[in-house]
XYZ file of C-alpha atoms in Angstrom:
755
model
C -100.136 -11.140 -51.852
C -99.593 -8.224 -54.651
C -101.734 -5.312 -53.996
C -101.470 -2.293 -56.097
C -100.720 1.379 -55.126
C -101.317 3.070 -58.235
C -102.662 2.491 -61.671
C -100.460 1.217 -64.543
C -98.653 4.054 -66.506
C -100.644 3.357 -69.443
C -102.817 0.569 -70.803
C -101.018 -3.062 -70.739
C -98.821 -1.867 -68.000
C -98.601 -3.205 -64.540
C -99.988 -1.297 -61.236
C -97.201 -0.199 -58.970
C -97.082 -2.820 -55.944
C -98.536 -1.646 -52.448
C -95.470 -2.822 -50.707
C -93.188 -1.186 -53.321
C -94.694 2.065 -52.932
C -94.810 1.926 -49.281
C -91.298 0.690 -48.741
C -90.007 3.782 -51.235
C -92.011 5.824 -49.472
C -90.766 4.987 -45.840
C -87.042 4.981 -47.182
C -87.366 8.330 -48.493
C -89.361 10.077 -45.813
C -86.729 8.724 -43.445
C -83.634 9.616 -45.731
C -85.184 13.219 -45.524
C -85.284 13.614 -41.868
C -81.992 12.206 -41.387
C -80.764 14.600 -44.025
C -81.700 17.594 -41.869
C -79.406 16.632 -38.908
C -82.419 15.117 -37.051
C -80.830 13.127 -34.139
C -84.521 12.685 -32.429
C -85.478 8.797 -32.304
C -88.981 9.834 -31.339
C -89.233 12.223 -34.310
C -87.744 9.384 -36.509
C -90.566 6.906 -34.956
C -93.354 9.156 -35.673
C -92.372 9.403 -39.337
C -91.715 5.949 -39.713
C -95.135 4.998 -38.574
C -96.964 7.363 -40.804
C -95.144 6.404 -43.918
C -95.740 2.798 -43.201
C -99.413 3.213 -43.108
C -100.438 6.344 -44.958
C -102.079 3.982 -47.622
C -103.309 1.675 -45.631
C -106.980 2.761 -46.637
C -106.077 1.643 -50.184
C -106.301 -1.808 -49.614
C -109.819 -1.661 -49.123
C -111.737 -3.742 -52.027
C -113.434 -0.880 -53.848
C -109.924 1.079 -53.864
C -108.151 -2.191 -55.082
C -110.797 -2.786 -57.908
C -109.610 1.029 -59.252
C -106.050 0.852 -58.700
C -105.816 -2.674 -60.367
C -108.347 -1.880 -63.131
C -105.778 0.694 -65.430
C -108.542 3.628 -65.094
C -107.557 7.021 -64.151
C -109.968 8.783 -61.521
C -109.699 12.266 -60.054
C -110.068 10.520 -56.677
C -110.426 6.607 -55.298
C -114.026 5.677 -54.529
C -113.043 5.651 -50.508
C -110.654 8.003 -48.937
C -107.454 5.878 -47.990
C -106.014 8.061 -45.417
C -109.363 7.338 -42.884
C -107.885 3.812 -42.477
C -104.561 4.935 -41.726
C -105.766 7.155 -38.954
C -107.895 4.856 -37.366
C -105.133 2.189 -37.519
C -102.449 4.763 -36.041
C -104.852 6.310 -33.542
C -106.098 2.711 -32.280
C -102.050 1.633 -31.601
C -101.131 5.062 -30.181
C -101.843 5.086 -26.682
C -103.217 8.418 -26.653
C -100.544 9.604 -29.359
C -102.207 11.013 -32.202
C -98.845 12.539 -33.982
C -98.364 9.589 -36.308
C -101.813 9.586 -37.202
C -101.691 13.558 -37.756
C -99.046 12.894 -40.455
C -100.687 9.898 -42.366
C -104.123 12.063 -42.291
C -102.324 15.295 -43.528
C -100.257 13.556 -46.401
C -102.586 15.090 -48.934
C -104.934 17.256 -46.597
C -102.209 19.018 -44.456
C -102.267 19.802 -41.290
C -105.432 19.852 -39.526
C -107.053 22.305 -36.625
C -105.589 20.603 -33.518
C -108.435 21.810 -31.079
C -111.201 21.584 -33.457
C -110.095 17.834 -33.705
C -109.521 17.329 -30.070
C -112.988 18.699 -29.226
C -114.754 16.119 -31.350
C -116.078 12.434 -30.332
C -114.042 11.279 -32.951
C -110.769 13.418 -33.507
C -108.940 13.242 -36.808
C -112.138 11.012 -37.980
C -114.959 13.715 -37.561
C -115.079 14.423 -41.222
C -115.455 10.464 -42.279
C -118.742 9.207 -42.887
C -120.510 7.273 -40.056
C -121.281 4.221 -42.343
C -117.367 4.279 -43.553
C -116.113 4.730 -39.938
C -118.187 1.879 -38.732
C -116.917 -0.285 -41.389
C -113.019 0.655 -41.073
C -113.317 -0.377 -37.596
C -115.066 -3.536 -38.311
C -112.396 -4.602 -40.886
C -109.363 -2.663 -39.508
C -107.489 -5.993 -38.298
C -107.997 -7.777 -41.852
C -106.448 -4.490 -43.209
C -103.701 -4.462 -40.866
C -103.359 -8.231 -41.960
C -103.509 -7.803 -45.349
C -100.758 -5.125 -45.102
C -98.482 -7.502 -43.446
C -99.322 -10.194 -46.166
C -97.871 -7.772 -48.902
C -94.252 -8.274 -46.620
C -94.429 -4.909 -44.683
C -93.620 -4.686 -41.051
C -97.254 -4.774 -38.619
C -98.308 -2.249 -36.476
C -97.345 -2.136 -32.892
C -97.770 -0.219 -29.753
C -95.725 2.888 -29.989
C -94.439 5.828 -27.586
C -97.006 7.671 -25.972
C -94.669 11.041 -26.010
C -96.946 13.604 -27.521
C -94.499 16.436 -26.971
C -93.447 18.001 -29.933
C -93.137 21.701 -31.647
C -95.345 23.117 -34.498
C -92.147 23.637 -36.720
C -91.004 20.181 -36.184
C -94.411 18.853 -37.212
C -94.333 20.872 -40.337
C -91.091 19.278 -41.299
C -92.039 15.495 -40.641
C -95.344 16.198 -42.640
C -93.191 17.922 -45.446
C -90.421 14.650 -45.357
C -93.560 12.373 -45.841
C -95.498 14.568 -48.664
C -92.332 15.130 -50.700
C -91.600 11.154 -50.490
C -94.867 9.889 -51.376
C -95.049 12.660 -54.508
C -91.784 11.908 -55.407
C -92.311 8.231 -55.676
C -95.725 8.768 -57.366
C -94.230 11.205 -60.337
C -91.320 8.719 -60.659
C -93.801 5.728 -60.843
C -95.831 7.746 -63.576
C -93.071 9.790 -65.577
C -89.742 8.274 -64.856
C -86.968 9.307 -62.636
C -86.304 12.913 -62.802
C -83.680 13.842 -65.048
C -81.878 16.740 -63.174
C -79.954 16.130 -59.520
C -78.872 18.522 -57.277
C -75.152 19.250 -56.820
C -73.309 19.134 -53.194
C -72.890 22.362 -51.676
C -69.059 22.101 -51.483
C -68.948 25.196 -49.114
C -65.002 25.202 -49.006
C -64.685 24.711 -52.689
C -67.009 27.513 -53.598
C -65.814 30.042 -50.825
C -62.090 29.707 -52.522
C -64.074 30.857 -55.686
C -65.455 33.894 -53.715
C -62.202 34.462 -52.166
C -60.658 34.724 -55.794
C -63.332 36.869 -57.181
C -63.063 39.816 -54.422
C -58.862 39.559 -55.331
C -59.712 40.149 -58.973
C -62.534 43.064 -58.378
C -59.274 44.785 -56.230
C -56.531 44.248 -59.135
C -59.075 45.937 -61.621
C -58.922 49.163 -59.451
C -55.144 49.644 -59.240
C -55.048 52.673 -61.053
C -58.363 54.315 -59.436
C -57.466 55.839 -55.991
C -61.499 56.302 -55.149
C -61.865 52.527 -56.003
C -58.736 51.347 -54.108
C -60.523 53.316 -50.962
C -63.996 51.778 -51.767
C -62.651 48.600 -52.284
C -60.155 48.694 -48.947
C -63.651 49.454 -47.148
C -65.392 46.639 -48.558
C -62.744 43.939 -47.960
C -62.390 45.203 -44.469
C -66.210 44.062 -44.259
C -65.740 40.939 -46.367
C -63.088 39.329 -44.216
C -64.888 40.501 -40.913
C -68.094 38.380 -42.120
C -65.997 35.702 -43.316
C -64.087 34.875 -40.236
C -67.129 36.290 -37.792
C -68.806 33.047 -35.783
C -72.859 32.748 -35.886
C -74.639 31.325 -32.859
C -77.694 30.737 -34.711
C -79.222 34.384 -35.532
C -76.710 37.276 -36.229
C -77.093 40.864 -38.346
C -75.135 42.788 -40.744
C -76.007 46.136 -40.840
C -73.705 48.192 -43.787
C -74.484 51.174 -46.273
C -75.740 50.379 -49.788
C -72.952 49.246 -51.900
C -70.840 47.988 -49.402
C -71.092 44.470 -50.770
C -73.292 42.716 -48.025
C -74.073 39.669 -50.518
C -70.492 38.425 -51.053
C -69.683 39.228 -47.374
C -72.654 37.375 -45.888
C -72.222 34.630 -48.814
C -68.658 33.923 -47.577
C -69.890 34.095 -43.709
C -72.037 31.235 -44.780
C -70.153 29.207 -46.626
C -67.766 29.585 -43.739
C -69.831 28.587 -41.237
C -71.596 25.712 -43.615
C -67.763 24.307 -43.524
C -67.685 24.419 -39.893
C -71.148 23.176 -39.341
C -71.685 20.767 -41.950
C -74.622 22.902 -43.277
C -76.179 21.513 -46.639
C -77.526 24.814 -48.608
C -77.671 28.311 -48.544
C -80.870 30.150 -48.909
C -80.750 34.213 -50.080
C -84.175 35.178 -48.816
C -84.952 38.530 -50.989
C -87.786 41.052 -50.485
C -88.026 41.640 -54.321
C -88.081 39.439 -57.392
C -85.785 41.573 -59.542
C -82.936 41.502 -56.721
C -83.503 37.672 -57.364
C -82.648 38.215 -60.809
C -79.507 40.100 -59.914
C -78.245 37.836 -57.263
C -78.532 34.735 -59.148
C -76.729 35.772 -62.195
C -73.744 37.260 -59.604
C -73.816 34.027 -57.334
C -73.952 31.842 -60.799
C -71.188 33.316 -62.375
C -68.702 33.227 -59.114
C -69.827 30.006 -57.245
C -70.185 27.629 -60.267
C -67.476 24.923 -60.165
C -66.167 23.471 -63.160
C -68.517 20.872 -65.057
C -71.422 22.226 -63.154
C -74.441 23.833 -64.485
C -75.169 27.290 -62.997
C -78.868 26.802 -63.106
C -78.298 23.680 -60.851
C -76.060 24.878 -58.577
C -77.784 28.490 -57.891
C -81.892 28.142 -58.020
C -83.953 31.202 -58.467
C -87.444 30.948 -57.122
C -89.266 34.202 -57.997
C -92.760 33.168 -56.978
C -94.418 30.206 -55.051
C -94.839 27.524 -57.794
C -97.104 24.721 -56.220
C -99.446 22.286 -57.881
C -101.677 20.000 -55.992
C -102.945 17.933 -59.394
C -101.037 14.972 -59.735
C -100.751 15.643 -63.490
C -98.475 18.854 -62.230
C -96.913 18.288 -59.191
C -93.418 17.429 -60.820
C -93.322 20.894 -61.764
C -93.428 22.786 -58.315
C -90.525 24.300 -56.607
C -88.452 22.121 -54.747
C -85.745 23.957 -53.105
C -83.025 21.137 -53.642
C -80.198 23.357 -54.983
C -77.292 24.095 -52.834
C -78.311 27.823 -53.444
C -81.519 28.559 -53.224
C -82.634 32.459 -54.067
C -85.967 32.898 -53.145
C -88.421 35.517 -52.065
C -89.523 36.841 -48.700
C -93.124 35.866 -48.994
C -92.180 32.101 -50.667
C -89.760 31.780 -47.968
C -91.994 32.854 -44.755
C -95.326 31.772 -45.755
C -93.830 27.962 -46.553
C -93.131 28.151 -42.959
C -96.699 29.431 -41.730
C -98.185 26.693 -44.035
C -100.731 23.672 -43.334
C -101.300 22.936 -47.214
C -99.431 19.630 -47.806
C -98.392 21.142 -51.142
C -96.871 24.320 -49.657
C -95.186 22.340 -46.994
C -93.848 19.890 -49.681
C -90.312 21.671 -49.742
C -89.980 22.499 -46.249
C -87.935 19.686 -44.983
C -85.102 21.296 -47.326
C -84.591 24.163 -44.820
C -83.108 22.854 -41.801
C -79.183 22.487 -41.517
C -78.807 25.720 -44.140
C -77.341 29.040 -43.618
C -80.151 31.451 -44.289
C -79.205 34.996 -45.529
C -82.801 37.574 -45.063
C -81.604 40.135 -47.458
C -82.757 43.662 -46.882
C -84.499 42.512 -43.888
C -86.324 45.887 -43.392
C -88.509 44.848 -46.416
C -88.961 41.215 -45.645
C -92.321 41.874 -44.072
C -94.348 44.119 -42.205
C -92.798 44.752 -39.020
C -95.647 43.291 -36.946
C -95.282 39.735 -38.629
C -92.039 39.266 -37.173
C -93.646 38.773 -33.879
C -94.372 34.921 -34.924
C -91.834 34.565 -37.653
C -89.076 35.322 -34.656
C -90.551 32.350 -33.273
C -90.087 29.774 -36.321
C -86.661 31.221 -36.666
C -85.523 30.592 -33.488
C -86.607 27.084 -33.383
C -84.694 26.468 -36.717
C -81.821 27.756 -35.287
C -81.944 26.183 -32.440
C -83.380 22.448 -32.892
C -82.710 21.973 -36.627
C -79.137 23.693 -37.566
C -79.895 26.712 -39.170
C -77.751 29.702 -39.259
C -79.681 33.285 -39.928
C -78.168 36.433 -40.792
C -80.559 39.185 -41.237
C -78.683 42.130 -43.284
C -79.674 45.692 -44.824
C -78.266 49.258 -45.636
C -81.259 50.340 -43.508
C -81.566 47.527 -40.956
C -84.817 47.792 -38.971
C -83.543 46.127 -35.290
C -86.936 45.014 -34.744
C -85.735 42.471 -32.096
C -84.868 45.566 -29.940
C -88.290 46.842 -30.294
C -90.478 46.986 -27.020
C -93.825 47.052 -29.094
C -92.888 43.623 -30.583
C -91.722 42.296 -27.297
C -89.394 39.561 -28.823
C -87.695 36.775 -26.950
C -83.847 37.392 -27.698
C -81.391 34.554 -27.551
C -78.937 35.240 -24.425
C -76.282 35.474 -26.749
C -78.305 38.399 -28.670
C -78.013 39.279 -32.315
C -74.324 39.733 -33.089
C -73.203 41.856 -35.988
C -70.715 40.073 -38.454
C -68.528 43.142 -38.515
C -67.133 44.976 -35.533
C -68.492 48.649 -35.408
C -64.958 50.248 -36.387
C -65.558 48.757 -39.810
C -69.318 49.620 -40.155
C -68.590 53.262 -38.898
C -65.986 53.728 -41.748
C -67.912 52.645 -44.385
C -70.900 55.272 -42.950
C -68.369 57.821 -43.030
C -67.245 57.018 -46.530
C -71.183 57.146 -47.755
C -71.919 60.390 -45.760
C -72.457 63.081 -48.331
C -72.438 60.862 -51.341
C -75.857 62.033 -52.500
C -78.311 65.132 -51.391
C -82.038 64.318 -50.557
C -84.716 66.570 -51.650
C -88.548 66.747 -51.367
C -91.415 67.726 -53.802
C -94.614 68.029 -51.667
C -96.898 68.846 -54.670
C -99.372 66.504 -56.063
C -98.799 65.255 -59.640
C -100.869 63.593 -62.149
C -99.507 61.914 -64.988
C -98.786 65.224 -67.040
C -97.166 67.448 -64.275
C -94.965 64.095 -63.171
C -93.652 63.735 -66.676
C -93.044 67.489 -67.111
C -91.266 67.683 -63.656
C -89.157 64.318 -64.057
C -88.033 65.594 -67.390
C -86.323 68.312 -66.304
C -83.963 66.303 -63.721
C -80.669 65.070 -64.757
C -80.483 62.286 -66.896
C -79.804 59.096 -66.840
C -82.093 58.951 -64.264
C -84.400 56.361 -61.983
C -87.743 56.888 -60.841
C -89.309 54.260 -58.150
C -92.932 53.951 -57.649
C -95.256 52.129 -55.152
C -97.350 50.257 -57.575
C -96.854 48.188 -60.701
C -99.731 50.261 -62.392
C -97.671 53.689 -61.505
C -94.306 52.285 -62.917
C -95.757 51.191 -66.044
C -97.828 54.328 -66.736
C -95.300 56.399 -66.282
C -93.012 54.636 -68.526
C -95.651 54.485 -71.069
C -95.847 58.634 -70.606
C -92.069 59.014 -71.232
C -91.831 56.720 -74.285
C -94.686 59.031 -75.936
C -92.507 62.268 -75.119
C -88.709 60.505 -75.431
C -89.095 57.682 -77.989
C -89.005 54.065 -77.474
C -85.241 53.922 -76.734
C -84.922 56.332 -74.132
C -87.111 54.508 -71.501
C -86.729 51.256 -69.654
C -89.359 49.715 -67.454
C -88.403 46.929 -64.650
C -91.467 45.588 -62.728
C -93.226 42.454 -61.804
C -95.677 43.014 -64.887
C -92.233 41.471 -66.560
C -91.729 37.830 -66.863
C -88.274 36.868 -65.012
C -86.863 36.168 -68.608
C -87.765 39.599 -69.660
C -86.631 41.628 -66.475
C -83.179 39.754 -66.768
C -82.793 41.121 -70.185
C -83.646 44.419 -69.265
C -81.782 44.484 -66.193
C -78.684 43.675 -68.160
C -79.586 46.178 -70.961
C -79.919 48.776 -68.352
C -76.140 48.165 -66.720
C -74.780 48.281 -70.262
C -76.306 51.681 -70.694
C -75.222 52.825 -67.301
C -71.708 51.771 -68.332
C -71.714 53.868 -71.708
C -70.608 57.727 -71.238
C -72.215 58.295 -74.571
C -75.713 57.318 -73.430
C -76.935 59.634 -70.901
C -80.379 60.847 -72.183
C -82.755 58.048 -71.042
C -85.030 56.984 -67.820
C -85.707 53.998 -66.081
C -89.093 53.556 -64.327
C -89.281 50.864 -61.851
C -91.444 49.414 -58.691
C -89.770 48.877 -55.362
C -88.333 45.516 -57.050
C -85.259 47.681 -57.817
C -84.750 49.558 -54.573
C -82.542 46.928 -53.164
C -79.296 44.889 -54.266
C -79.431 45.854 -57.788
C -75.997 47.359 -59.153
C -76.921 50.507 -60.930
C -75.732 53.897 -60.579
C -77.834 56.398 -61.917
C -77.042 60.358 -62.074
C -80.347 61.059 -60.165
C -83.983 60.472 -59.978
C -86.877 60.266 -57.328
C -89.052 57.958 -54.906
C -92.478 58.347 -54.810
C -93.251 58.721 -51.087
C -93.391 55.649 -49.221
C -90.840 55.309 -45.944
C -87.581 56.192 -45.070
C -86.131 52.783 -45.609
C -87.685 52.690 -49.253
C -86.014 56.261 -49.830
C -82.398 55.655 -48.920
C -82.254 52.073 -50.512
C -83.466 53.771 -53.740
C -80.862 56.593 -53.196
C -78.331 53.554 -53.242
C -78.877 53.377 -56.924
C -78.075 56.887 -57.645
C -74.021 57.795 -57.766
C -73.737 54.555 -56.152
C -70.287 54.583 -56.376
C -69.661 58.718 -56.049
C -68.871 59.209 -59.456
C -71.415 62.217 -60.182
C -70.119 63.945 -56.870
C -72.291 66.699 -55.602
C -74.473 66.828 -58.620
C -76.066 63.739 -57.714
C -79.697 64.112 -55.982
C -82.639 62.212 -55.071
C -86.256 63.519 -54.768
C -89.231 62.334 -52.665
C -92.054 63.121 -54.408
C -96.188 62.479 -54.174
C -98.585 61.563 -56.854
C -102.514 62.107 -57.426
C -104.430 58.951 -57.043
C -107.011 58.379 -59.593
C -107.128 54.544 -59.672
C -105.736 51.796 -61.813
C -108.244 52.213 -64.599
C -107.667 55.995 -64.944
C -104.394 56.917 -63.468
C -101.785 56.420 -60.742
C -102.848 54.029 -58.066
C -102.093 53.855 -54.495
C -100.349 51.393 -52.267
C -102.067 51.278 -48.654
C -99.403 49.419 -47.330
C -97.680 52.934 -47.156
C -100.023 55.121 -45.644
C -98.793 55.191 -42.324
C -94.949 55.247 -43.185
C -95.614 58.353 -45.634
C -96.961 60.642 -42.479
C -93.904 59.692 -40.635
C -91.386 60.345 -43.284
C -93.085 63.705 -44.317
C -92.560 64.577 -40.623
C -88.898 63.583 -40.563
C -88.083 65.184 -44.133
C -89.897 68.516 -42.896
C -87.630 68.506 -39.190
C -84.324 67.527 -41.414
C -83.954 64.266 -39.427
C -83.285 61.742 -42.453
C -80.593 59.039 -42.468
C -80.396 55.333 -42.938
C -79.452 54.939 -39.151
C -82.879 56.236 -38.307
C -85.214 53.605 -40.112
C -85.398 51.788 -36.722
C -87.186 54.568 -35.527
C -89.030 55.679 -38.243
C -90.678 52.177 -37.629
C -91.195 52.790 -34.048
C -93.119 56.267 -34.635
C -95.240 54.114 -37.073
C -96.118 51.561 -34.671
C -96.550 54.388 -32.101
C -99.236 56.495 -33.869
C -101.177 54.151 -36.538
C -104.395 53.071 -36.594
C -103.532 50.774 -39.559
C -100.894 49.387 -37.637
C -103.289 48.598 -34.714
C -105.445 46.151 -36.953
C -101.925 44.731 -38.083
C -101.116 44.188 -34.479
C -104.309 42.358 -33.825
C -104.122 40.042 -37.273
C -100.646 39.099 -36.149
C -101.965 38.503 -32.611
C -104.351 36.266 -33.857
C -101.498 34.291 -35.901
C -99.307 33.690 -32.679
C -102.515 32.747 -30.727
C -103.736 30.096 -33.731
C -99.887 29.090 -33.586
C -99.793 28.348 -30.154
C -103.198 26.531 -30.391
C -102.323 24.547 -33.383
C -104.535 25.784 -35.337
C -102.688 24.982 -38.871
C -105.238 26.181 -41.167
C -105.891 29.363 -39.609
C -102.184 30.096 -39.220
C -101.598 29.904 -43.103
C -104.641 32.093 -43.655
C -103.268 34.715 -41.547
C -99.778 35.012 -42.380
C -99.912 36.363 -45.385
C -96.992 38.992 -45.944
C -98.650 40.486 -48.863
C -102.571 40.489 -48.309
C -103.880 39.670 -51.882
C -103.716 36.671 -53.352
C -101.298 36.134 -56.377
C -101.761 33.851 -59.244
C -99.428 32.376 -61.431
C -99.683 33.162 -64.977
C -98.125 31.879 -68.156
C -97.431 34.317 -70.364
C -94.996 32.426 -72.917
C -96.881 30.608 -75.628
C -94.440 28.218 -75.956
C -94.415 26.872 -72.514
C -97.893 26.206 -72.601
C -97.686 24.391 -75.896
C -95.059 22.099 -74.050
C -97.405 21.666 -71.012
C -100.514 20.757 -72.997
C -98.099 17.896 -74.577
C -97.128 16.854 -71.064
C -93.506 17.213 -71.471
C -91.240 17.348 -68.562
C -90.784 20.792 -67.841
C -88.208 21.987 -65.077
C -89.950 24.349 -62.399
C -87.207 27.214 -63.168
C -88.598 27.131 -66.907
C -92.364 28.009 -65.528
C -90.744 30.472 -63.336
C -89.030 32.303 -66.243
C -92.103 32.030 -68.579
C -94.955 33.498 -66.161
C -95.407 36.354 -63.964
C -97.423 36.749 -60.463
C -100.482 38.863 -60.437
C -102.250 40.093 -57.555
C -105.786 39.139 -57.169
C -108.087 41.423 -54.671
C -106.683 44.846 -55.343
C -110.005 46.010 -56.807
C -113.308 44.493 -57.560
C -112.496 40.845 -57.102
C -114.258 38.887 -59.881
C -114.415 34.940 -59.676
C -113.099 32.983 -62.967
C -115.141 29.739 -61.543
C -118.137 30.568 -59.965
C -118.317 31.316 -56.125
C -115.710 28.831 -55.232
C -113.261 29.755 -57.931
C -110.177 31.836 -57.827
C -110.580 35.612 -58.389
C -108.670 38.521 -59.763
C -108.963 42.128 -60.497
C -111.904 42.713 -62.666
C -109.719 44.786 -65.277
C -108.215 41.328 -66.409
C -111.202 39.601 -66.294
C -111.572 38.670 -70.232
C -107.762 37.497 -70.198
C -107.260 35.143 -67.266
C -107.966 31.914 -68.357
C -107.564 28.547 -65.955
C -105.083 26.012 -67.163
C -107.290 23.647 -69.239
C -105.784 20.266 -68.171
C -105.912 18.749 -64.842
C -108.220 19.940 -61.958
C -105.222 22.563 -60.894
C -106.461 26.335 -60.237
C -103.634 27.447 -58.923
C -102.154 28.400 -62.448
C -103.263 30.627 -65.407
C -102.533 31.422 -68.827
C -102.630 34.882 -70.083
C -104.361 35.910 -73.798
C -103.991 39.518 -73.401
C -101.402 42.133 -74.659
C -98.006 40.942 -73.324
C -94.419 42.635 -74.383
C -91.178 42.882 -73.003
C -91.505 46.310 -72.282
C -94.871 46.727 -70.419
C -95.312 43.210 -69.734
C -99.036 42.104 -69.035
C -99.631 46.042 -68.103
C -99.234 46.436 -71.906
C -102.963 45.415 -72.167
C -104.301 47.853 -69.554
C -102.458 50.828 -71.456
C -103.474 49.475 -74.914
C -106.430 51.772 -75.077
C -104.291 54.928 -74.687
C -102.364 54.806 -77.748
C -102.081 51.465 -79.237
C -99.106 52.566 -81.720
C -96.689 52.994 -79.021
C -97.138 49.517 -77.893
C -94.551 46.586 -79.366
C -96.739 43.428 -78.989
């Protein structure tokens, strides 16, 4: 028998045989599971059964009529998962796990209590007439399955024990195998394959880079001392063990990224890790980290973009026509955001989970861990991390110049592994670095609330080149716009997520070049918090809009970074009048409580990076806002324990507003409309992520459609092909200076906008 699984690619072609698709998916899913390092025969059996029977319902006559006809429909006449679930439940001796996987390969993970409490678990949404028909025809469908040359269904293990993280990984293996096979049938095999990690070879390249940096400083006594301290950190981290979760607290500018990368490459050699993740809190930190790692870790003959993948925001598509553009985390080194990484852990949606199977057997550096997520969220994230470390071969490092040791906070009540969370570097190394850092920069505070004109007048009186970091995209863009009106176009730079990654990258390189030019001093950088961690900038002075103690000290790491400005270097904490995004500076509600703690510390003179943990503890103790956050995350913990997967995904949102992927590169849009094969990284580079729901929310497609800020209502358009609602195009003004904020500020002075 030669039943069909997918319609022909084009008229005149043959349909994909059912047996071919099922074999490909089963082999692909199991290969992905084995690649995770799984050694559980039970987990393999669950996945094999789900894969073998995931498309059983396609054998029903109405579905076969469509699949063999060549017609392209958005969906089949009958939901094909229903027969799969019925068959697996009937043979499972009350073990629903294979059925859950088959049920979820398009739908995602279900609400288990809701299903278990129904008379027809996992089938409660199936029409009664269809359910009755499937039960009547089930034996015939299974016989037809075997007639296609596939193994039959036999009774299987009744063991139902499992962990939620593991179930997500199994579903990820199935979803990725299914969608990869579908895409390759429709569009041909992908033209790019990921290189191997080759940890030892890349570690040798990194060691060579460190040696070259030392040689470059032979005539500079200050640089020699600084490099000596950085070397001690690098080699201590490289040679340190990792029981599963470790940390590194070291001052800004001490070379943490290289030190942790060396550590994870060394661990990868010993523990046979297959990739490294660098999880950054901000997208601009991704840009610099990716450039640095590509330059250092690319072996001869390799494409740097295939070695180090940059995932700026979540790029995930449900529409079959777009699924091949989804980011996949296949590269040996993946640099992504904390939002992307941790929300994937929490996902129930099949599309979001598709790449999750790439995480096991990875070394994971959570860079600037203090800013990775609101502190209460660690209550659940910590549980996921422990399972990945214990059961799935992951090695985590939590690092920061202002490390918040949340695992020690009584309020969170986290269970720490017996071995604790060891530091990668001994205390004497870290103390030497702290001593060197002390006195590098003076901290000042200006308490007066300033509007746009007041702020510009005050800031222009500070030594330049200067950097000012703001709490919102709106504030950074407005300040940059105002400075450019006063100083001229060449005297102001702007960095925020209003710019597409390709434009941010150009700006970052230009800023670095200008900072190295001793004759180019009369200019200002306005940015959001995305520059306050990790970027190798060194300004003469500047300021940070009042936010938190950690943010203040992270920004001061962008001022006199190497001590080159001596005691002249100052950082100012400043406050702004908030008028709303339509009329002036706007607020970021996420900082309200931390601002109060910071103000108290500044008044008492208690300010240093070592106090970051105490500052967070004070916020947790005093805050009404934090109690609502605590209630929310306790809901996540409860829902995760109960396996209410959709509720976990809904609640575990590190940024509580939705974000929309918006293409701002016209050339990309043209290629998408021509159905060209576009690599996910190309879409990342030519798009921005715009937060939705910050103000009055306006639906773009009626009550059920996506929502976005009212001020952008006329400029965001859903992509015009397929059924995808998660990606938009931009029809407003966009320029490489202000990005999409050019549209909002155009009415102030159109002549100053370079479009």
